[in-house]
Amino acid sequence: MVHSVDTAEIRAIVASASARTGPLTLGQRNVLRWIHRETDGRSRCIPGFTEVPAGRSVAEIAEAIGALLARHEALRTHYLPGADGEPVQRVLPEGSVPIEVREVVGDAHAFVLDVLAVALARPFEVDRGLPVRVTVFTGGGAPFLVMCTVSHVAVDVGGAEVLARQLRTLLDGAALDTPPHQPIEHAAWENSAAGLRRRAAALEHWSTQLNRMPQAMFALPPHPDGTPGYREALLRSRALAMAVRTLPVSPSAAVLAAGVVLAALYTDTPSGAFISVCGNRFRPLWRDYVGTIAQDAIIPFAVGRDATFLDIARRLQLDAMNAYRYAQFDAARLWEIIDAVCARRGTSFHRDWVFNDIGVHADRRSTEPAPLDADSLVRAIEETTVEFVTDADLPAAFFLTLAGVSDDCVDIRLYADTEFLPPHGITGFLLAMERLLVTAALRPVRIDEIGELTGITPVERDGADWVRVDSCWVSIAATTALLHTVPGIKNARVWHDNGQLIAYLVGDFALRPADVHRAALAALPGRPAAMCPHEYVVCTSLPHNPDDREAWRRQSVSSAGTGRDENTESIVDIKNPVS
């Protein structure tokens, strides 16, 4: 069912059985919720790539694309307001997608990257048209690569990988066997009794962690060499491929543990929690699901100095598997919980430490690891490369990605805020991860020796400014600056007293603690080093020496309190998606 449009484009056309409408899945609802709030189009589209077997024509590729459109309803779905105002998904009975054919000019890798950048900058209108675009790259007229760009509402990274894999199966001349699991059926499961129990348990798990974790894992003073911005580096290591397959944990758990231990050391945060993107493809029926099902898992950690690295790795593997059970939730309800916790604690949830294992979609390891040889490891380390890659835009200050695992190489990416971890710190962190994992494959490594082993040491904090409050690192100066953003406050000072922050204020006569707390909460996102005080004391006048706490105590007080009354609104802005 293919006809030629012109020399540069063909069109795949599909006709399915019938239209149908149903509620959104949790994943669809979540993605729609945050992409509508984006200003830069980040993450609205997900690409997938398929190498074309020799001898296949563009027409045959179009036929295979048409078969995938017919097979997967997510590729033929509009997202529309329902009769009650709630959004619904409407599966179209038919549709077509243009397939652009591009003859490569110059360097093929650079050419594909340029086309990819343009494709990702074009968001889909999810209430019209199909949520997929296709580009076929040719060399000398012969197709060699297919790029499918799909709306994030239709697929997540795992779903895009399924599409790419199934397209290759069809181009190899093989058939796709089992019937696919469709989004409307998935929404029905999520709203079943079992699905509702899973959702409730997930919210309870998140609430427990949110009430005790630091508000920001990367609440740090600026690095002496730091500059505003973000960079991402890629480490490719044959030595890591040799090392991780000998450790008594999965490669994912090993890399995760190395990142956690070193980040905990660098930030001087021995316990806390971080976010890991969970594919949620545990059930056989969901493994080849073309849809958006991935969501965040929140994973606690504790790095005891008397433990070994493998102790931490084993514990993290268990804690991660437990947390992944609670990675299916109603994001709107979760944000209500986050807002309530933040209003009570006086914190802002910063999704700033994220781990993502996309290597699980392309794990090409053999089942029989070769024996580990120390001399071979040393030689392999000499081949390790670290290079900065095309600037990304990720919603985190520290985003660690396990990008691939094979017998020959492990690929790890680290994206970081260069104000706190400059480019040489990013490369140093990746090399420290390699050093830690390679050493752990040869001998037990104690936590208290990792700093000397890797060169990673805690950041230096001014002891007169930085304090630890309610598990969080807090800057008194940053908190004072936060209060000066509150309308009506003319002057403020903050003191740390018995684990709490006490603020003395002077300003407009009408200032009340609840109003100050509400306004401070609203200004808190984006300020990881600040925290709302636990008590606000509003004075009628400024003391002669504002830096003297006793002078503040001698002032007349117009009002005082925590600001956390029962009417405090939940107003924490949605800055980072929980996806």
Coordinates of C-alpha atoms in Angstrom, one line a residue:
M1 CA 0.0 0.0 0.0
V2 CA 2.6 2.5 -1.1
H3 CA 2.5 5.1 -3.7
S4 CA 5.2 7.6 -4.8
V5 CA 4.7 11.3 -3.9
D6 CA 7.9 12.6 -5.5
T7 CA 11.5 11.6 -5.8
A8 CA 12.2 12.5 -2.1
E9 CA 9.1 11.1 -0.3
I10 CA 6.8 8.1 -0.3
R11 CA 3.9 7.4 1.9
A12 CA 2.9 4.4 4.0
I13 CA -0.8 3.9 4.3
V14 CA -2.6 1.6 6.7
A15 CA -6.2 0.7 7.2
S16 CA -7.2 -1.0 10.4
A17 CA -10.4 -2.6 11.7
S18 CA -12.2 0.1 13.6
A19 CA -11.9 3.3 15.7
R20 CA -12.2 3.1 19.5
T21 CA -11.8 5.5 22.4
G22 CA -10.7 4.9 26.0
P23 CA -9.1 6.6 29.0
L24 CA -5.5 7.5 29.1
T25 CA -2.8 5.3 30.6
L26 CA -0.9 6.7 33.5
G27 CA 2.1 7.2 31.2
Q28 CA 0.2 9.0 28.6
R29 CA -1.4 11.3 31.2
N30 CA 1.9 12.0 32.8
V31 CA 3.7 12.9 29.5
L32 CA 0.8 15.1 28.3
R33 CA 0.9 16.9 31.6
W34 CA 4.5 18.0 31.5
I35 CA 5.1 18.5 27.7
H36 CA 2.3 21.1 27.8
R37 CA 4.4 23.0 30.3
E38 CA 7.6 22.8 28.4
T39 CA 9.0 26.0 26.8
D40 CA 11.9 24.4 24.9
G41 CA 10.3 21.1 23.5
R42 CA 12.7 19.0 25.5
S43 CA 11.9 15.3 25.3
R44 CA 8.7 15.6 23.3
C45 CA 10.1 13.2 20.6
I46 CA 12.0 10.0 20.9
P47 CA 14.0 8.6 18.0
G48 CA 14.7 5.0 17.1
F49 CA 17.1 3.6 14.5
T50 CA 17.1 0.5 12.4
E51 CA 19.9 -0.7 10.1
V52 CA 18.5 -1.9 6.8
P53 CA 19.6 -5.3 5.5
A54 CA 21.4 -5.1 2.1
G55 CA 19.1 -5.3 -0.9
R56 CA 16.0 -3.9 0.7
S57 CA 14.2 -1.1 -1.2
V58 CA 12.5 2.0 0.1
A59 CA 9.2 0.5 -1.0
E60 CA 9.8 -2.6 1.1
I61 CA 10.7 -0.3 4.1
A62 CA 7.4 1.5 3.6
E63 CA 5.5 -1.8 3.5
A64 CA 7.1 -2.7 6.8
I65 CA 6.3 0.6 8.4
G66 CA 2.7 0.2 7.3
A67 CA 2.6 -3.2 9.0
L68 CA 3.8 -1.6 12.2
L69 CA 1.2 1.2 12.0
A70 CA -1.5 -1.5 11.6
R71 CA 0.0 -3.5 14.5
H72 CA 0.4 -0.8 17.1
E73 CA -2.5 1.4 18.0
A74 CA -0.2 3.9 19.8
L75 CA 1.0 5.0 16.4
R76 CA -2.6 5.8 15.2
T77 CA -3.9 7.6 18.3
H78 CA -5.1 11.1 18.9
Y79 CA -5.3 12.6 22.4
L80 CA -8.4 14.7 22.9
P81 CA -10.7 16.2 25.6
G82 CA -13.5 13.8 26.5
A83 CA -17.1 14.6 27.2
D84 CA -16.4 15.2 30.9
G85 CA -13.3 17.3 30.1
E86 CA -10.9 14.6 31.0
P87 CA -8.5 13.7 28.1
V88 CA -9.1 10.4 26.2
Q89 CA -7.2 8.5 23.6
R90 CA -8.9 7.8 20.3
V91 CA -7.5 5.1 18.0
L92 CA -7.9 5.9 14.3
P93 CA -9.1 3.1 12.0
E94 CA -6.7 4.3 9.3
G95 CA -3.9 6.8 8.6
S96 CA -0.8 7.5 6.7
V97 CA 2.7 8.7 7.4
P98 CA 5.2 10.3 5.0
I99 CA 8.5 8.6 4.6
E100 CA 11.3 11.0 3.7
V101 CA 14.2 9.6 1.8
R102 CA 17.5 11.4 2.3
E103 CA 20.7 10.7 0.3
V104 CA 23.6 11.2 2.6
V105 CA 26.0 14.0 1.7
G106 CA 29.5 14.1 3.3
D107 CA 30.2 12.3 6.6
A108 CA 27.3 9.9 7.3
H109 CA 27.4 10.2 11.1
A110 CA 27.3 14.0 11.0
F111 CA 24.6 14.0 8.4
V112 CA 22.3 11.7 10.4
L113 CA 22.9 13.8 13.6
D114 CA 21.9 17.0 11.7
V115 CA 18.7 15.4 10.5
L116 CA 18.0 14.0 13.9
A117 CA 18.4 17.5 15.5
V118 CA 15.9 19.0 13.1
A119 CA 13.4 16.1 13.7
L120 CA 13.6 16.4 17.5
A121 CA 12.9 20.1 17.3
R122 CA 9.6 19.5 15.6
P123 CA 7.0 18.6 18.2
F124 CA 3.9 16.7 17.2
E125 CA 0.4 18.0 17.4
V126 CA -1.0 15.1 19.4
D127 CA -4.6 15.9 18.6
R128 CA -4.2 15.6 14.9
G129 CA -2.0 13.6 12.5
L130 CA -0.1 10.4 13.4
P131 CA 2.5 10.7 16.1
V132 CA 5.3 9.2 14.0
R133 CA 7.7 10.4 11.3
V134 CA 10.0 8.2 9.2
T135 CA 13.3 9.1 7.5
V136 CA 15.2 6.6 5.3
F137 CA 18.9 7.4 4.8
T138 CA 20.5 6.2 1.5
G139 CA 24.0 6.0 0.3
G140 CA 24.4 5.8 -3.5
G141 CA 20.6 5.3 -3.7
A142 CA 20.7 2.2 -1.4
P143 CA 18.8 2.4 1.9
F144 CA 21.1 1.7 4.9
L145 CA 19.3 3.3 7.9
V146 CA 15.8 4.1 9.0
M147 CA 15.0 6.7 11.7
C148 CA 11.5 6.7 13.3
T149 CA 10.8 9.8 15.3
V150 CA 7.8 9.3 17.6
S151 CA 5.9 11.5 20.0
H152 CA 6.8 10.8 23.7
V153 CA 3.1 10.5 24.3
A154 CA 3.0 7.5 22.0
V155 CA 6.3 5.7 23.2
D156 CA 9.0 5.9 25.7
V157 CA 12.6 4.8 25.0
G158 CA 11.7 1.1 25.5
G159 CA 8.8 1.4 23.1
A160 CA 11.0 3.1 20.5
E161 CA 13.5 0.2 20.9
V162 CA 10.7 -2.3 20.4
L163 CA 9.6 -0.5 17.2
A164 CA 13.2 -0.5 15.9
R165 CA 13.7 -4.2 16.6
Q166 CA 10.4 -5.2 15.1
L167 CA 11.1 -3.2 12.0
R168 CA 14.4 -5.1 11.6
T169 CA 12.5 -8.4 12.0
L170 CA 10.1 -7.4 9.2
L171 CA 13.0 -6.3 6.9
D172 CA 14.7 -9.6 7.6
G173 CA 11.6 -11.3 6.1
A174 CA 10.5 -12.8 9.5
A175 CA 7.0 -12.5 11.0
L176 CA 5.9 -10.9 14.2
D177 CA 4.2 -13.5 16.3
T178 CA 2.4 -12.7 19.5
P179 CA -0.5 -10.1 19.4
P180 CA 0.6 -6.8 20.9
H181 CA -0.6 -5.3 24.2
Q182 CA -2.4 -2.1 23.3
P183 CA -2.6 1.2 25.4
I184 CA -6.4 1.0 25.9
E185 CA -6.0 -2.5 27.4
H186 CA -3.2 -1.2 29.5
A187 CA -5.3 1.7 30.8
A188 CA -8.0 -0.9 31.7
W189 CA -5.4 -2.9 33.8
E190 CA -4.3 0.3 35.6
N191 CA -7.9 0.9 36.6
S192 CA -8.5 -2.6 37.7
A193 CA -8.5 -3.6 41.4
A194 CA -4.9 -4.9 41.0
G195 CA -3.8 -1.8 39.2
L196 CA -5.4 0.5 41.8
R197 CA -3.7 -1.4 44.6
R198 CA -0.4 -1.0 42.8
R199 CA -0.9 2.8 42.4
A200 CA -1.8 3.3 46.0
A201 CA 1.2 1.3 47.2
A202 CA 3.4 3.4 44.9
L203 CA 2.2 6.7 46.4
E204 CA 2.8 5.3 49.9
H205 CA 6.3 4.4 49.1
W206 CA 7.0 7.8 47.5
S207 CA 5.5 9.6 50.6
T208 CA 7.8 7.6 52.9
Q209 CA 10.9 8.5 51.0
L210 CA 10.0 12.1 50.3
N211 CA 9.5 12.7 54.1
R212 CA 13.0 11.7 54.9
M213 CA 15.3 12.3 51.9
P214 CA 17.3 15.5 51.3
Q215 CA 15.4 18.0 49.2
A216 CA 18.4 18.2 46.8
M217 CA 21.2 15.7 46.4
F218 CA 23.4 18.4 44.7
A219 CA 23.0 21.3 47.2
L220 CA 26.6 22.4 46.7
P221 CA 28.7 25.6 46.8
P222 CA 29.9 26.6 43.3
H223 CA 33.1 24.8 42.2
P224 CA 36.1 27.2 42.0
D225 CA 36.4 26.2 38.3
G226 CA 32.7 26.1 37.7
T227 CA 30.8 28.1 35.2
P228 CA 27.0 28.2 34.5
G229 CA 25.9 25.6 32.0
Y230 CA 25.6 21.8 31.4
R231 CA 27.8 19.3 29.6
E232 CA 27.6 15.6 28.9
A233 CA 30.5 13.2 28.5
L234 CA 30.7 9.7 27.2
L235 CA 33.1 7.1 28.6
R236 CA 33.7 4.0 26.5
S237 CA 35.6 1.3 28.4
R238 CA 36.6 -2.3 27.5
A239 CA 38.1 -2.6 31.0
L240 CA 34.6 -2.0 32.4
A241 CA 33.1 -4.7 30.2
M242 CA 35.7 -7.1 31.6
A243 CA 35.1 -6.0 35.2
V244 CA 31.4 -5.8 35.6
R245 CA 30.7 -9.3 34.3
T246 CA 32.7 -10.8 37.1
L247 CA 31.0 -8.9 39.9
P248 CA 28.2 -10.7 41.9
V249 CA 25.6 -8.1 40.9
S250 CA 24.1 -7.1 37.5
P251 CA 26.1 -4.6 35.4
S252 CA 23.4 -2.1 35.9
A253 CA 23.6 -2.4 39.7
A254 CA 27.4 -2.2 39.6
V255 CA 27.4 1.0 37.6
L256 CA 24.6 2.4 39.7
A257 CA 26.5 1.6 42.9
A258 CA 29.7 3.2 41.6
G259 CA 27.7 6.4 40.8
V260 CA 25.9 6.5 44.1
V261 CA 29.0 5.8 46.3
L262 CA 31.1 8.5 44.5
A263 CA 28.2 11.0 44.4
A264 CA 27.6 10.4 48.1
L265 CA 31.3 11.0 48.8
Y266 CA 31.5 14.1 46.6
T267 CA 28.4 15.8 48.0
D268 CA 29.2 14.5 51.6
T269 CA 25.7 13.0 51.7
P270 CA 26.0 9.5 53.1
S271 CA 22.3 8.7 52.9
G272 CA 19.4 9.9 50.8
A273 CA 17.5 8.9 47.8
F274 CA 17.8 9.4 44.0
I275 CA 15.6 8.9 41.0
S276 CA 16.0 6.0 38.6
V277 CA 13.9 5.8 35.4
C278 CA 12.1 2.5 35.4
G279 CA 11.0 0.9 32.2
N280 CA 8.1 -1.0 33.9
R281 CA 8.4 -3.8 31.4
F282 CA 8.5 -6.6 34.0
R283 CA 5.5 -8.6 32.8
P284 CA 5.8 -10.8 29.7
L285 CA 2.8 -9.1 28.2
W286 CA 4.4 -5.6 28.6
R287 CA 7.9 -6.5 27.3
D288 CA 7.2 -5.6 23.7
Y289 CA 4.6 -2.9 24.5
V290 CA 4.7 0.0 22.1
G291 CA 3.5 2.8 24.4
T292 CA 4.8 5.1 27.1
I293 CA 5.0 3.1 30.4
A294 CA 8.3 4.2 31.9
Q295 CA 8.1 6.3 35.1
D296 CA 10.4 7.4 37.9
A297 CA 11.4 5.1 40.8
I298 CA 12.7 6.7 44.0
I299 CA 15.5 4.6 45.5
P300 CA 16.9 5.2 49.0
F301 CA 20.6 4.6 49.8
A302 CA 23.0 4.6 52.7
V303 CA 26.7 4.4 52.3
G304 CA 28.3 3.3 55.6
R305 CA 32.0 3.8 56.0
D306 CA 32.5 0.4 57.6
A307 CA 31.0 -1.4 54.5
T308 CA 32.7 -2.6 51.3
F309 CA 31.7 -1.4 47.8
L310 CA 30.2 -4.8 47.1
D311 CA 28.1 -4.6 50.3
I312 CA 26.6 -1.3 49.0
A313 CA 26.2 -2.7 45.5
R314 CA 24.2 -5.8 46.7
R315 CA 22.1 -3.6 48.9
L316 CA 21.3 -1.1 46.2
Q317 CA 20.4 -3.9 43.8
L318 CA 17.8 -5.2 46.2
D319 CA 16.6 -1.6 47.1
A320 CA 16.3 -0.8 43.4
M321 CA 14.3 -3.9 42.6
N322 CA 12.0 -3.1 45.5
A323 CA 11.6 0.6 44.4
Y324 CA 10.8 -0.5 40.8
R325 CA 7.6 -2.1 42.2
Y326 CA 6.4 1.4 43.0
A327 CA 7.1 3.1 39.7
Q328 CA 3.5 3.1 38.4
F329 CA 1.5 6.0 39.8
D330 CA -0.9 8.8 39.0
A331 CA 1.6 11.7 38.5
A332 CA -1.0 14.4 39.4
R333 CA -1.7 12.6 42.7
L334 CA 2.0 12.2 43.4
W335 CA 2.6 15.9 42.9
E336 CA -0.2 16.7 45.4
I337 CA 1.8 14.5 47.9
I338 CA 5.1 16.2 47.0
D339 CA 3.5 19.6 47.5
A340 CA 2.1 18.7 50.8
V341 CA 5.4 17.2 52.0
C342 CA 7.3 20.2 50.8
A343 CA 4.9 22.7 52.5
R344 CA 5.3 20.9 55.8
R345 CA 9.1 20.4 55.6
G346 CA 9.8 23.8 54.0
T347 CA 11.6 22.1 51.1
S348 CA 11.4 21.8 47.4
F349 CA 11.7 18.4 45.6
H350 CA 14.7 18.7 43.3
R351 CA 14.8 15.8 40.8
D352 CA 18.5 16.5 40.5
W353 CA 20.2 13.0 40.8
V354 CA 18.9 10.7 38.1
F355 CA 20.1 7.3 36.9
N356 CA 18.8 5.7 33.6
D357 CA 19.8 2.3 32.3
I358 CA 19.0 2.4 28.6
G359 CA 21.6 -0.3 28.1
V360 CA 19.0 -2.9 29.0
H361 CA 17.4 -2.4 25.6
A362 CA 20.7 -3.3 23.9
D363 CA 22.5 -5.7 26.2
R364 CA 24.7 -7.9 23.9
R365 CA 26.7 -9.7 26.5
S366 CA 27.5 -13.4 26.1
T367 CA 26.4 -15.8 28.8
E368 CA 29.9 -17.1 29.6
P369 CA 32.3 -14.4 30.9
A370 CA 36.0 -14.8 30.2
P371 CA 38.3 -15.2 33.3
L372 CA 39.5 -11.9 34.6
D373 CA 43.2 -11.2 34.1
A374 CA 44.8 -8.2 35.9
D375 CA 47.3 -7.6 33.2
S376 CA 44.6 -7.6 30.5
L377 CA 42.6 -5.1 32.6
V378 CA 45.6 -2.7 32.9
R379 CA 46.0 -2.8 29.1
A380 CA 42.3 -2.4 28.5
I381 CA 42.2 0.7 30.7
E382 CA 44.8 2.4 28.4
E383 CA 42.1 2.1 25.6
T384 CA 39.4 3.9 27.6
T385 CA 38.1 7.1 25.9
V386 CA 36.1 10.0 27.4
E387 CA 34.7 12.6 25.0
F388 CA 32.1 15.3 25.4
V389 CA 29.1 14.7 23.2
T390 CA 26.5 17.0 21.6
D391 CA 24.9 19.3 24.2
A392 CA 21.9 17.7 25.8
D393 CA 19.1 19.2 27.8
L394 CA 18.1 16.9 30.7
P395 CA 16.0 17.8 33.7
A396 CA 18.7 17.2 36.4
A397 CA 21.9 18.6 37.8
F398 CA 23.5 15.1 37.7
F399 CA 22.2 12.5 35.2
L400 CA 24.1 9.2 34.9
T401 CA 23.2 7.0 32.0
L402 CA 24.3 3.4 31.4
A403 CA 24.1 3.6 27.6
G404 CA 25.2 0.1 26.6
V405 CA 26.8 -3.1 27.8
S406 CA 28.5 -5.7 25.6
D407 CA 31.4 -8.1 25.8
D408 CA 33.6 -5.5 24.3
C409 CA 32.6 -2.2 25.8
V410 CA 30.5 -0.5 28.5
D411 CA 29.3 3.0 27.6
I412 CA 28.4 5.4 30.4
R413 CA 27.3 9.0 30.0
L414 CA 27.3 11.7 32.7
Y415 CA 25.4 15.0 32.3
A416 CA 26.1 17.6 35.0
D417 CA 25.7 21.2 36.0
T418 CA 29.1 22.7 35.3
E419 CA 28.7 25.3 38.0
F420 CA 29.1 22.5 40.5
L421 CA 31.0 19.9 38.5
P422 CA 33.1 21.5 35.8
P423 CA 34.0 19.6 32.6
H424 CA 37.3 18.3 34.1
G425 CA 35.2 17.1 37.1
I426 CA 32.8 15.3 34.8
T427 CA 35.6 13.4 33.1
G428 CA 37.3 12.8 36.4
F429 CA 34.1 11.3 37.9
L430 CA 33.6 8.9 34.9
L431 CA 37.2 7.7 35.2
A432 CA 36.8 7.4 39.0
M433 CA 33.8 5.1 38.3
E434 CA 36.0 2.9 36.1
R435 CA 38.8 2.8 38.6
L436 CA 36.4 1.8 41.4
L437 CA 34.7 -0.9 39.4
V438 CA 37.9 -2.4 38.0
T439 CA 39.5 -2.5 41.4
A440 CA 36.4 -4.0 43.0
A441 CA 36.6 -6.8 40.4
L442 CA 40.1 -7.6 41.6
R443 CA 39.8 -7.3 45.4
P444 CA 37.4 -6.1 48.2
V445 CA 37.3 -2.3 48.3
R446 CA 36.4 -0.6 51.6
I447 CA 34.2 2.5 51.5
D448 CA 36.7 4.5 53.6
E449 CA 39.5 4.0 51.0
I450 CA 37.5 5.0 47.9
G451 CA 38.5 8.7 48.1
E452 CA 42.2 7.9 48.0
L453 CA 41.6 5.2 45.3
T454 CA 39.6 7.4 43.0
G455 CA 40.7 11.0 43.8
I456 CA 37.1 12.0 44.6
T457 CA 36.9 14.0 47.8
P458 CA 34.0 15.9 49.5
V459 CA 33.4 19.4 48.3
E460 CA 34.6 22.2 50.7
R461 CA 31.8 24.0 52.5
D462 CA 32.1 27.1 54.6
G463 CA 31.2 25.8 58.1
A464 CA 29.9 29.2 59.1
D465 CA 27.3 29.1 56.2
W466 CA 26.5 25.4 55.5
V467 CA 24.5 23.4 58.0
R468 CA 22.7 20.0 57.8
V469 CA 19.0 20.4 58.6
D470 CA 16.4 17.6 58.3
S471 CA 18.8 15.5 56.2
C472 CA 19.4 18.4 53.9
W473 CA 22.6 20.5 53.3
V474 CA 21.4 24.1 53.7
S475 CA 23.2 27.4 53.1
I476 CA 22.2 30.1 55.6
A477 CA 23.1 32.8 53.0
A478 CA 21.0 31.1 50.4
T479 CA 18.0 30.9 52.8
T480 CA 18.4 34.5 53.8
A481 CA 18.5 35.4 50.1
L482 CA 15.3 33.4 49.6
L483 CA 13.5 35.4 52.3
H484 CA 14.5 38.7 50.6
T485 CA 12.5 37.6 47.6
V486 CA 9.3 37.6 49.7
P487 CA 7.2 40.8 49.0
G488 CA 7.0 43.0 52.1
I489 CA 10.2 41.8 53.7
K490 CA 12.7 44.6 54.1
N491 CA 15.4 42.7 56.1
A492 CA 15.9 39.2 57.3
R493 CA 18.4 37.1 59.2
V494 CA 18.5 33.3 59.7
W495 CA 20.1 31.3 62.5
H496 CA 20.5 27.6 62.9
D497 CA 19.4 26.4 66.3
N498 CA 19.1 22.8 67.5
G499 CA 18.5 21.4 64.0
Q500 CA 16.1 24.1 63.0
L501 CA 16.2 27.4 61.0
I502 CA 14.9 30.4 62.9
A503 CA 14.2 33.6 60.8
Y504 CA 13.9 37.1 62.1
L505 CA 12.2 39.5 59.8
V506 CA 11.2 43.1 59.5
G507 CA 8.9 44.6 56.9
D508 CA 5.4 45.5 56.1
F509 CA 3.0 45.7 59.1
A510 CA 0.7 43.0 57.6
L511 CA 3.4 40.3 57.4
R512 CA 2.3 37.0 58.9
P513 CA 4.2 33.7 59.2
A514 CA 1.8 31.8 57.0
D515 CA 2.1 34.4 54.2
V516 CA 5.9 34.4 54.4
H517 CA 6.1 30.6 54.3
R518 CA 3.7 30.4 51.4
A519 CA 5.7 33.0 49.4
A520 CA 9.1 31.4 50.3
L521 CA 7.8 28.0 49.2
A522 CA 6.8 29.5 45.8
A523 CA 10.3 31.0 45.4
L524 CA 12.2 27.8 46.5
P525 CA 12.3 25.8 43.3
G526 CA 15.6 26.3 41.6
R527 CA 17.3 27.1 44.9
P528 CA 18.7 23.7 46.1
A529 CA 20.8 25.3 48.8
A530 CA 17.9 27.1 50.5
M531 CA 15.2 25.9 52.8
C532 CA 12.2 27.6 54.3
P533 CA 12.8 28.3 58.0
H534 CA 11.0 26.3 60.7
E535 CA 10.0 29.5 62.6
Y536 CA 9.3 33.1 61.5
V537 CA 9.6 35.9 64.0
V538 CA 8.3 39.2 62.5
C539 CA 9.7 42.2 64.4
T540 CA 8.3 45.7 64.3
S541 CA 11.7 47.3 63.7
L542 CA 15.2 46.6 62.6
P543 CA 17.8 46.3 65.4
H544 CA 20.8 48.5 65.3
N545 CA 23.1 45.5 64.6
P546 CA 21.1 43.1 62.3
D547 CA 23.8 40.5 62.6
D548 CA 23.3 40.3 66.4
R549 CA 20.7 37.7 67.2
E550 CA 20.3 38.9 70.8
A551 CA 19.5 42.4 69.4
W552 CA 16.7 40.8 67.3
R553 CA 15.4 39.0 70.4
R554 CA 15.1 42.4 72.2
Q555 CA 12.8 43.8 69.4
S556 CA 9.0 44.0 69.7
V557 CA 7.3 41.1 67.8
S558 CA 4.2 41.6 65.7
S559 CA 3.7 37.9 64.9
A560 CA 5.6 34.6 65.1
G561 CA 5.0 31.0 64.2
T562 CA 5.9 28.2 61.8
G563 CA 3.7 29.4 58.9
R564 CA 2.6 25.8 58.5
D565 CA -1.0 26.2 59.4
E566 CA -3.7 23.9 58.0
N567 CA -4.6 26.4 55.3
T568 CA -1.1 26.5 53.8
E569 CA -1.6 26.0 50.1
S570 CA 0.5 23.5 48.1
I571 CA 2.2 25.7 45.6
V572 CA 5.4 24.0 44.7
D573 CA 5.9 24.5 40.9
I574 CA 6.2 21.5 38.6
K575 CA 9.8 22.0 37.3
N576 CA 10.8 18.4 36.6
P577 CA 8.7 15.6 35.1
V578 CA 8.2 12.4 37.0
S579 CA 8.3 10.2 34.0

